[in-house]
Amino acid sequence: IDRGYPWRLLYCVRSRRHAGYLEALAPFADRIDLHADDEHHGRADFDAALRQAPSGWHVYTCGPGAMMDAVCARAQTLGIDPLAVHV
């Protein structure tokens, strides 16, 4: 349900072909950055995504432990309030 709050999603997948929820997310395509490893030949740029987040926004991460650790580490390095980072 869209409650009118601003949000962005960096959706990281190994392959678009095996990504879940793409149909459900389609109406929100303007708010979603899909990063498919097999299309971009490398990992997502967490620094860029975190720098684009407006001040005061919260960061939510889920997925493989190593990826969540990387997001949390980058958020800390960039000075994002630890209370605004959720795993």
Coordinates of C-alpha atoms in Angstrom, one line a residue:
I1 CA 0.0 0.0 0.0
D2 CA 1.3 3.4 -1.0
R3 CA 0.7 5.8 1.9
G4 CA 2.2 8.8 0.2
Y5 CA 5.5 8.7 2.0
P6 CA 8.6 9.3 -0.2
W7 CA 10.8 6.3 -0.7
R8 CA 13.4 4.7 -3.1
L9 CA 14.3 1.1 -3.5
L10 CA 17.6 -0.3 -4.7
Y11 CA 16.7 -3.8 -5.6
C12 CA 19.8 -6.0 -6.0
V13 CA 19.4 -9.3 -7.7
R14 CA 21.8 -11.7 -9.4
S15 CA 19.6 -11.9 -12.5
R16 CA 16.4 -10.0 -13.5
R17 CA 15.2 -13.4 -14.9
H18 CA 15.0 -14.8 -11.4
A19 CA 14.0 -11.7 -9.5
G20 CA 10.8 -11.9 -7.5
Y21 CA 8.1 -9.3 -7.1
L22 CA 8.9 -7.5 -10.4
E23 CA 5.2 -7.5 -11.4
A24 CA 4.1 -6.2 -8.0
L25 CA 6.8 -3.5 -8.1
A26 CA 6.0 -2.4 -11.7
P27 CA 3.6 0.4 -10.7
F28 CA 6.5 1.9 -8.7
A29 CA 9.1 1.7 -11.4
D30 CA 9.9 5.4 -11.1
R31 CA 11.1 4.8 -7.5
I32 CA 13.0 1.6 -8.1
D33 CA 16.6 1.1 -9.2
L34 CA 17.1 -2.5 -10.2
H35 CA 20.6 -3.7 -10.2
A36 CA 21.1 -7.1 -11.8
D37 CA 24.6 -8.5 -11.4
D38 CA 24.5 -10.3 -14.7
E39 CA 23.6 -7.1 -16.5
H40 CA 25.9 -4.6 -14.7
H41 CA 28.9 -7.0 -14.4
G42 CA 29.6 -6.0 -10.8
R43 CA 28.1 -5.1 -7.5
A44 CA 25.7 -2.3 -6.8
D45 CA 27.1 1.1 -5.8
F46 CA 25.9 1.4 -2.2
D47 CA 27.8 4.6 -1.7
A48 CA 25.9 6.3 -4.5
A49 CA 22.5 5.0 -3.3
L50 CA 23.2 6.1 0.3
R51 CA 24.5 9.5 -0.8
Q52 CA 21.3 10.1 -2.8
A53 CA 19.1 9.5 0.3
P54 CA 17.8 12.9 1.7
S55 CA 18.9 13.8 5.1
G56 CA 16.7 12.2 7.8
W57 CA 15.7 9.2 5.6
H58 CA 15.9 5.7 7.1
V59 CA 17.8 2.9 5.4
Y60 CA 16.3 -0.6 5.4
T61 CA 18.4 -3.5 4.2
C62 CA 17.6 -7.2 3.8
G63 CA 19.2 -10.0 1.9
P64 CA 22.4 -12.0 2.2
G65 CA 24.4 -11.2 5.4
A66 CA 27.5 -10.0 3.5
M67 CA 25.4 -7.5 1.5
M68 CA 23.6 -6.2 4.6
D69 CA 27.0 -5.8 6.4
A70 CA 28.3 -3.9 3.4
V71 CA 25.3 -1.5 3.4
C72 CA 25.6 -0.9 7.2
A73 CA 29.4 -0.3 6.9
R74 CA 29.0 2.1 4.1
A75 CA 26.1 3.9 5.9
Q76 CA 28.4 4.3 9.0
T77 CA 31.3 5.6 6.9
L78 CA 29.0 8.1 5.3
G79 CA 27.8 9.3 8.7
I80 CA 24.3 8.1 8.5
D81 CA 22.8 7.9 12.0
P82 CA 23.0 4.2 13.2
L83 CA 19.5 4.5 14.5
A84 CA 18.3 5.2 11.0
V85 CA 19.8 2.0 9.6
H86 CA 17.6 -1.1 9.9
V87 CA 18.4 -4.7 9.2

